[in-house]
Coordinates of C-alpha atoms and ligand atoms in Angstrom, one line a residue:
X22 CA -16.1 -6.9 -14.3
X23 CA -15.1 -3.2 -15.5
X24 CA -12.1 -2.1 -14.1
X25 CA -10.2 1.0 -13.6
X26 CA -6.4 1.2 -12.0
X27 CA -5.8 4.7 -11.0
X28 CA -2.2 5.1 -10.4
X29 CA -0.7 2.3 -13.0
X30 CA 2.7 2.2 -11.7
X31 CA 4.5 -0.8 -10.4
X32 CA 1.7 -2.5 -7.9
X33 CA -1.1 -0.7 -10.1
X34 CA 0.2 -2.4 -13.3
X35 CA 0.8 -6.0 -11.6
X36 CA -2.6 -6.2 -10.3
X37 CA -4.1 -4.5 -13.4
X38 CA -2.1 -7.0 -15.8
X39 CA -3.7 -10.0 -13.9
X40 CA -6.9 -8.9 -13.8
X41 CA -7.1 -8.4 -17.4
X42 CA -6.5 -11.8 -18.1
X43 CA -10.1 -12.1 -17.2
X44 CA -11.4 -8.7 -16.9
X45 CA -12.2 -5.6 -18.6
X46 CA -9.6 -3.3 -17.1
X47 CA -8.1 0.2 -17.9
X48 CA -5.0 1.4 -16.6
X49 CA -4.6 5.0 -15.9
X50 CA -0.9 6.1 -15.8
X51 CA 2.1 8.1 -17.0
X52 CA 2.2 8.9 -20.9
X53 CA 5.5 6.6 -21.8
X54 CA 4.0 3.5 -19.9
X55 CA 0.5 3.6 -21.1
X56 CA 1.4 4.6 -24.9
X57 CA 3.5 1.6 -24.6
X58 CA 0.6 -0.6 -23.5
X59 CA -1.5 1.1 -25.4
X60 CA 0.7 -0.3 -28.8
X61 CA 2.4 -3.5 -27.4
X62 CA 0.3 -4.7 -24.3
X63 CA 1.8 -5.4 -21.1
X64 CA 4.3 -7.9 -20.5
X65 CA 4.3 -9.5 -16.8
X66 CA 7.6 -11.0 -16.2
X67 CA 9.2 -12.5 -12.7
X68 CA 7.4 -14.6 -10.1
X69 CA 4.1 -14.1 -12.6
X70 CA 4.1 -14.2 -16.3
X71 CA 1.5 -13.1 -19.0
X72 CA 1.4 -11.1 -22.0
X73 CA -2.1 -8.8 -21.3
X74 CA -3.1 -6.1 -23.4
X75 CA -5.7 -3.6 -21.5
X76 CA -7.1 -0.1 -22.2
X77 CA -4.4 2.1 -20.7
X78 CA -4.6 6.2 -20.9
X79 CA -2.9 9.1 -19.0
X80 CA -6.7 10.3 -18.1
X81 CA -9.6 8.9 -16.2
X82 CA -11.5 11.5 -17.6
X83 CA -15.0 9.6 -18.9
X84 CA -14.2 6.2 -18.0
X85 CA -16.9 4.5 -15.9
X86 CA -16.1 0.9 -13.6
X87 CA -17.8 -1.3 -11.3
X88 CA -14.8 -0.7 -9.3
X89 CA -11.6 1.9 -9.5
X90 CA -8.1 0.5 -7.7
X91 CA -6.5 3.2 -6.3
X92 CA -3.1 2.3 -6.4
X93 CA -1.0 5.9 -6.4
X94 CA 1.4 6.6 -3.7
X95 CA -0.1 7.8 -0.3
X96 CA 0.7 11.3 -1.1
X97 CA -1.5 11.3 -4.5
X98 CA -4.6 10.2 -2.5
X99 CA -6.1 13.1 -2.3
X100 CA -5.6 14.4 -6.0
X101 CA -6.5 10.4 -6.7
X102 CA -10.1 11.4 -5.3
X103 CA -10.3 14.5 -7.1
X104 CA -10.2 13.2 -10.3
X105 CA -12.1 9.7 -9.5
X106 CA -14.9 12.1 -8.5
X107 CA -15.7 12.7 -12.4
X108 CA -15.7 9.2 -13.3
X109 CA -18.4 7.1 -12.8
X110 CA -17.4 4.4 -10.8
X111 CA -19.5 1.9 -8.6
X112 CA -16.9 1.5 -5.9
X113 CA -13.4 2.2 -4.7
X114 CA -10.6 -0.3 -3.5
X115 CA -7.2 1.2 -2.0
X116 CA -4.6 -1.1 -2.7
X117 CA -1.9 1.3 -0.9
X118 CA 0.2 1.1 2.4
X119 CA -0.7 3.9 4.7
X120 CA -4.0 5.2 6.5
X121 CA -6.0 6.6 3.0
X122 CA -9.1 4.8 3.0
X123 CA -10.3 7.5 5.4
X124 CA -9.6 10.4 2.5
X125 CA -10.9 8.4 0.0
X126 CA -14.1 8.0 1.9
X127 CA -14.7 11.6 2.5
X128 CA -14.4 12.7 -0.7
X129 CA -16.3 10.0 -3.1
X130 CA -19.9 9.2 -2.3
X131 CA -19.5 5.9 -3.5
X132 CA -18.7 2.5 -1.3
X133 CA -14.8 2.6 -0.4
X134 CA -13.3 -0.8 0.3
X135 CA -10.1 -1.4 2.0
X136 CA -7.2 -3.4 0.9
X137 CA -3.8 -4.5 1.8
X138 CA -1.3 -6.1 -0.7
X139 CA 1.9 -8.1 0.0
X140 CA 2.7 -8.9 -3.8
X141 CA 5.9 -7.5 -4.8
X142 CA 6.1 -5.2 -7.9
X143 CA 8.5 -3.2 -9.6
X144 CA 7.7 -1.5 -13.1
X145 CA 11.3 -2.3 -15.0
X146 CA 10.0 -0.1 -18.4
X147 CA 7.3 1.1 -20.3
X148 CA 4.9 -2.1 -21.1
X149 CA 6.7 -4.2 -18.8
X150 CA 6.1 -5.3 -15.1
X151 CA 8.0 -7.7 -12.6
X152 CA 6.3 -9.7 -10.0
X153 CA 8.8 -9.1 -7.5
X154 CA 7.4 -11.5 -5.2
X155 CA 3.7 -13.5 -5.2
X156 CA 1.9 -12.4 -1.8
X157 CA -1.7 -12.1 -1.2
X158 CA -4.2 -9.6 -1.6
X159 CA -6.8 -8.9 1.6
X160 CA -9.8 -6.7 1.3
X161 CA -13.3 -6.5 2.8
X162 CA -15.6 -3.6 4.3
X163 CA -13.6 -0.3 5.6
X164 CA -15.3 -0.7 9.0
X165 CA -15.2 -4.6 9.1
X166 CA -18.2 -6.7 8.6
X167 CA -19.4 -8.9 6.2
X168 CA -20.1 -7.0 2.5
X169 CA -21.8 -8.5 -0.8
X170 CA -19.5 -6.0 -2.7
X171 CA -16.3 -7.5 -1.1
X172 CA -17.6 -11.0 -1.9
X173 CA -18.0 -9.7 -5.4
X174 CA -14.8 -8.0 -5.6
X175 CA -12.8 -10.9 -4.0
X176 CA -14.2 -13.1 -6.8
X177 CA -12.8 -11.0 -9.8
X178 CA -9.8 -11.1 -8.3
X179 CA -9.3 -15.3 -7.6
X180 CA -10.8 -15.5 -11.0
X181 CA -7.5 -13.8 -12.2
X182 CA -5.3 -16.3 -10.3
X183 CA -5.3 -13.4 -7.7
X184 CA -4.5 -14.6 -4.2
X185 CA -7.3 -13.2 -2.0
X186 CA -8.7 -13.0 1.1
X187 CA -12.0 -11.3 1.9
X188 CA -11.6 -10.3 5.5
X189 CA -14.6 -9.2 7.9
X190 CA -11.6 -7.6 10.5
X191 CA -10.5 -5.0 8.3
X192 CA -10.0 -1.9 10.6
X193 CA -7.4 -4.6 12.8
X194 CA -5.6 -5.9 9.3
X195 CA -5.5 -2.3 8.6
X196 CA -3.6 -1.4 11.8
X197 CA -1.3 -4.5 11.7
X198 CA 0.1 -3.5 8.7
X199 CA 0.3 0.0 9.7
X200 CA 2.2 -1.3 12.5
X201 CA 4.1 -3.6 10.2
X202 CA 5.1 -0.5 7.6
X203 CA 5.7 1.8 11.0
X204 CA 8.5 -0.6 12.2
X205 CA 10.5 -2.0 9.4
X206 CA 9.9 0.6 6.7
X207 CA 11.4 3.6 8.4
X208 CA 14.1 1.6 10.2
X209 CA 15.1 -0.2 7.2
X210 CA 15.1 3.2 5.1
X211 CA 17.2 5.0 7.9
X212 CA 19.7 2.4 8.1
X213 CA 19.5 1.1 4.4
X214 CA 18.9 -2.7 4.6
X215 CA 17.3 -5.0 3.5
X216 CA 14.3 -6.7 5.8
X217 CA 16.2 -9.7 7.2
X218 CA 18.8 -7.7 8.8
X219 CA 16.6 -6.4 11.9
X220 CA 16.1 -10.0 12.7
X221 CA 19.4 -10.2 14.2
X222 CA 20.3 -6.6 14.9
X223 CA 19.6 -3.6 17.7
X224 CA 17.2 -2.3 15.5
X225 CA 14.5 -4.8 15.2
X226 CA 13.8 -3.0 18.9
X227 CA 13.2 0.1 17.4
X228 CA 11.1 -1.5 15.0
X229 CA 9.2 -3.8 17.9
X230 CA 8.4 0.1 20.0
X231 CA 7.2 1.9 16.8
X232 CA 5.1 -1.7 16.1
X233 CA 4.0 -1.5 20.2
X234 CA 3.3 2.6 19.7
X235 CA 1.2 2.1 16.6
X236 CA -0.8 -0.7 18.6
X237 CA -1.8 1.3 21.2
X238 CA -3.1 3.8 19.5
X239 CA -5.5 1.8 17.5
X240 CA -6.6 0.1 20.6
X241 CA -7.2 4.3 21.4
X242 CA -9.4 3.7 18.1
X243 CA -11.2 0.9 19.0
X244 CA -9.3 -1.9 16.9
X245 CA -8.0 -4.6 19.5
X246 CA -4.5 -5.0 18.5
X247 CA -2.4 -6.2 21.4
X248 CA 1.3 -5.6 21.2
X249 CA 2.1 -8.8 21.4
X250 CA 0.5 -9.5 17.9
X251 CA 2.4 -6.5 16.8
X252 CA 5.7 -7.1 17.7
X253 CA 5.0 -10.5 16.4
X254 CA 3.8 -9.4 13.1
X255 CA 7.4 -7.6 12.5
X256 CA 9.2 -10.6 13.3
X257 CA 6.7 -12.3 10.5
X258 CA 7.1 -10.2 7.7
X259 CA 10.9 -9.4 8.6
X260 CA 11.4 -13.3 8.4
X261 CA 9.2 -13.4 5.3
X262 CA 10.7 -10.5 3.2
X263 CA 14.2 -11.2 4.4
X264 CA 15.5 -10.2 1.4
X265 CA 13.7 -7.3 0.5
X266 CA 14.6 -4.1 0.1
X267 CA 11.6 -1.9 1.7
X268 CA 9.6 0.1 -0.6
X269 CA 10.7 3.4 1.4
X270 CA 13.8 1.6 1.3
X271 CA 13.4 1.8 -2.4
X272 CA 12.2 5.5 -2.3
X273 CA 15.3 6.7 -0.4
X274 CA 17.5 5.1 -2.9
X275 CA 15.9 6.6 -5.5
X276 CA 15.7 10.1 -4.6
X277 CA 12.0 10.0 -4.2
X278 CA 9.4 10.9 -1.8
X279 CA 8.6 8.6 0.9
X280 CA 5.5 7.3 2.1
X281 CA 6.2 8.2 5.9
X282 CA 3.6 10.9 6.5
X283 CA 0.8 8.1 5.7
X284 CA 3.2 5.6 7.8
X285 CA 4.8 7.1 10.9
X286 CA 3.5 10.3 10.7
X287 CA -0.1 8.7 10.6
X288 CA 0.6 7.1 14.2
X289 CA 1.6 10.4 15.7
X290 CA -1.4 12.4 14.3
X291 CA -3.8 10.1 15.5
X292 CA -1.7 9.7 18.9
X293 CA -1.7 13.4 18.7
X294 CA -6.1 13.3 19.4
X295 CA -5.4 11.3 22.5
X296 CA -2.5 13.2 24.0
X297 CA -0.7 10.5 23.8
X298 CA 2.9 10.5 23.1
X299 CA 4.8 7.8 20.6
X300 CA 7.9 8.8 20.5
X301 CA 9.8 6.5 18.9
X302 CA 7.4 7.2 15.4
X303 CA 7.7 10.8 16.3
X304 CA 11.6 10.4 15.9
X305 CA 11.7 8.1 12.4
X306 CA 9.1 10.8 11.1
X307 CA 11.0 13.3 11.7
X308 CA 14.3 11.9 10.6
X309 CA 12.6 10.9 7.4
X310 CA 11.3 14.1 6.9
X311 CA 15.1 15.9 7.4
X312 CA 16.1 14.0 5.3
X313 CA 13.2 14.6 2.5
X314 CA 13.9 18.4 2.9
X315 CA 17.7 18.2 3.0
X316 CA 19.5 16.8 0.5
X317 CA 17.5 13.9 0.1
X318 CA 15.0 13.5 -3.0
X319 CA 16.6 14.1 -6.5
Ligands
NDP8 N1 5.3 -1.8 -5.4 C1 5.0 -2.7 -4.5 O1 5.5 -3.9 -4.5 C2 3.9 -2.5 -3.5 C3 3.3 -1.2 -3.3 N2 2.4 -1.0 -2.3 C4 1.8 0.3 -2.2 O2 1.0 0.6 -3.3 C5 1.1 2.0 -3.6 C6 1.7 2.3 -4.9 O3 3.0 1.8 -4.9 P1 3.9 1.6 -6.2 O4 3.1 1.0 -7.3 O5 5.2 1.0 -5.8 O6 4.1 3.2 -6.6 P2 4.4 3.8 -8.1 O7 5.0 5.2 -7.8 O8 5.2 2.8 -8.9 O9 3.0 3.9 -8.8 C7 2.1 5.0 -8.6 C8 1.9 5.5 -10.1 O10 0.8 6.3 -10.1 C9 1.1 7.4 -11.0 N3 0.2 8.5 -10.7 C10 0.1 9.3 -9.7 N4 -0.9 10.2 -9.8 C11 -1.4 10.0 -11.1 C12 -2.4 10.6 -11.9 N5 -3.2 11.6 -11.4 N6 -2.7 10.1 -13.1 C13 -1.9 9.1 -13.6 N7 -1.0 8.5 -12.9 C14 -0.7 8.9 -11.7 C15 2.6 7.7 -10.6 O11 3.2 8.5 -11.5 P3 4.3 9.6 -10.9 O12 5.3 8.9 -10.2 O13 4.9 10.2 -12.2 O14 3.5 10.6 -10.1 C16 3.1 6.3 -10.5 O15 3.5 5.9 -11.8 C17 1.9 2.6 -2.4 O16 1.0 3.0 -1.4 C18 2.8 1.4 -2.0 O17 3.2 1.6 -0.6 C19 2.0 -2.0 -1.5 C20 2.5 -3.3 -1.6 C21 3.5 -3.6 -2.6
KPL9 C1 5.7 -5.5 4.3 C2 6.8 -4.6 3.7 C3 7.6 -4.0 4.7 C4 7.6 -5.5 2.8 O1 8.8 -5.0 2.4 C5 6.1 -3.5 2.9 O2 4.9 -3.5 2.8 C6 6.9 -2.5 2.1 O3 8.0 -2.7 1.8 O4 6.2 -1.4 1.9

């Protein structure tokens, strides 16, 4: 299978560097880390390791796959779209946390499958990728169902050693890790901890309402996520990814933009249709966001 990674940063070159154990796969990244590639190949290193060496460039420009990852930050989706619009790809999986499938899809007039990933990945230097953490990849139809092209894309990825699960329920995955990423990543960013400490702290009950929050409002949507399953999928993933540091967690640290209007700041706007209020998401977006346009981000 022909595939393009758009966005070959940390989780774009982990899942790129598997798959091209197997698969004919170009990254598409930033100059130092593909020229690097480009001469060297890719070294996998941590909970996975492999020496790859696939196609990487800065530019999609004239590249054609059977399917394009999208793997940039939230925030990049749109430009992400833009440019994938003058390749000629077959079909579009977002690998990303945050509510982008939906920009994706009105933008490219080419199937857009949805994904979820709980690998762990962390781009150390040019060439050279740590799997932080082996998790699973899920993906399947945007709008749930069953899909041939899901099927197909599920198999390219076990064929790389890939864990994956093609799903028929992906609008409720979809929202459980939205409600996931809504609870721990803006309270473990605010507070700066790891994931294991809200399992025995205060604010694992801010993380449980901005869970509960997020749950309503995609049963607003139609998905039937209960709160209970919510609230119950923090105390999952907090248990775990104890020892995690959150990737907005990570962003904070760094200086760098977070992912928060995708996260929280998705639950509000789409809370915001049904005049309903959420305000315990309202509150960690806006927090987030002082702290993006204060002093925050280097
Ligand atoms: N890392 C992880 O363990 C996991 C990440 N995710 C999700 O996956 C997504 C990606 O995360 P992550 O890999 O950590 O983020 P990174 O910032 O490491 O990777 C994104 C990369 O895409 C690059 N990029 C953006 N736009 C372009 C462009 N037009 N052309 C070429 N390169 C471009 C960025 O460069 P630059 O920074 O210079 O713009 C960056 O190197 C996020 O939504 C994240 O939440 C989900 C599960 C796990
Ligand atoms: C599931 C969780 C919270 C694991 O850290 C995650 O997806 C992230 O950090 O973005």
């Amino acid at each position: 299978m022909r595939i393009l990674v758009f966005g070959a940063g940390s989780l774009g070159t982990l899942v790129g560097g598997l798959l091209a154990s197997v698969h004919d796969v170009t990254l598409v990244g930033r100059d130092r880390h593909v020229s690097r590639v480009s001469k060297t190949g890719l070294d996998i290193v941590g909970a996975e390791s492999a020496h790859v060496s696939p196609a990487a460039t800065t530019t999609e420009t004239g590249h054609g796959a059977d399917v394009a990852l999208v793997t940039v930050k939230s925030f990049d989706t749109r430009a992400a779209a833009e440019a994938l619009e003058a390749c000629d790809v077959d079909a579009v999986l977002s690998l990303q946390n945050g509510m982008t499938e939906e920009v994706l899809e009105s933008s490219l007039d080419v199937p857009v499958l949805a994904g979820t990933a709980t690998y762990g990945a962390r781009l150390v230097a040019p060439g050279r990728v740590e799997c932080t953490g082996i998790g699973r990849v899920v993906l399947g139809a945007l709008d749930g169902g069953t899909s041939p092209l899901a099927e197909r894309v599920g198999k390219a990825f076990r064929d790389a050693d890939i864990r994956t699960l093609v799903a028929a329920d992906m609008p409720r995955r979809r929202w459980e890790k939205l409600a996931v990423n809504a609870g721990i990543n803006a309270v473990t960013a605010l507070s700066r901890v790891e994931n294991g400490r809200l399992a025995s702290h205060e604010a694992r009950e801010v993380a449980h309402r901005a869970a509960r929050e997020t749950a309503r409002v995609a049963r607003f949507e139609g998905v039937r996520l209960p709160n209970r399953v919510a609230r119950e999928a923090i105390d999952r993933v907090v248990d775990q990814t104890a020892a995690n540091r959150s990737s907005m967690l990570q962003d904070v640290e760094a200086g760098k933009r977070t992912e928060v209007d995708a996260i929280n700041g998705a639950v509000v706007d789409t809370a915001t249709k049904y005049d309903y209020e959420v305000p315990t998401n309202r509150t960690l977006a806006a927090l987030l966001r002082a702290w993006e346009r204060g002093e925050g981000l280097r």
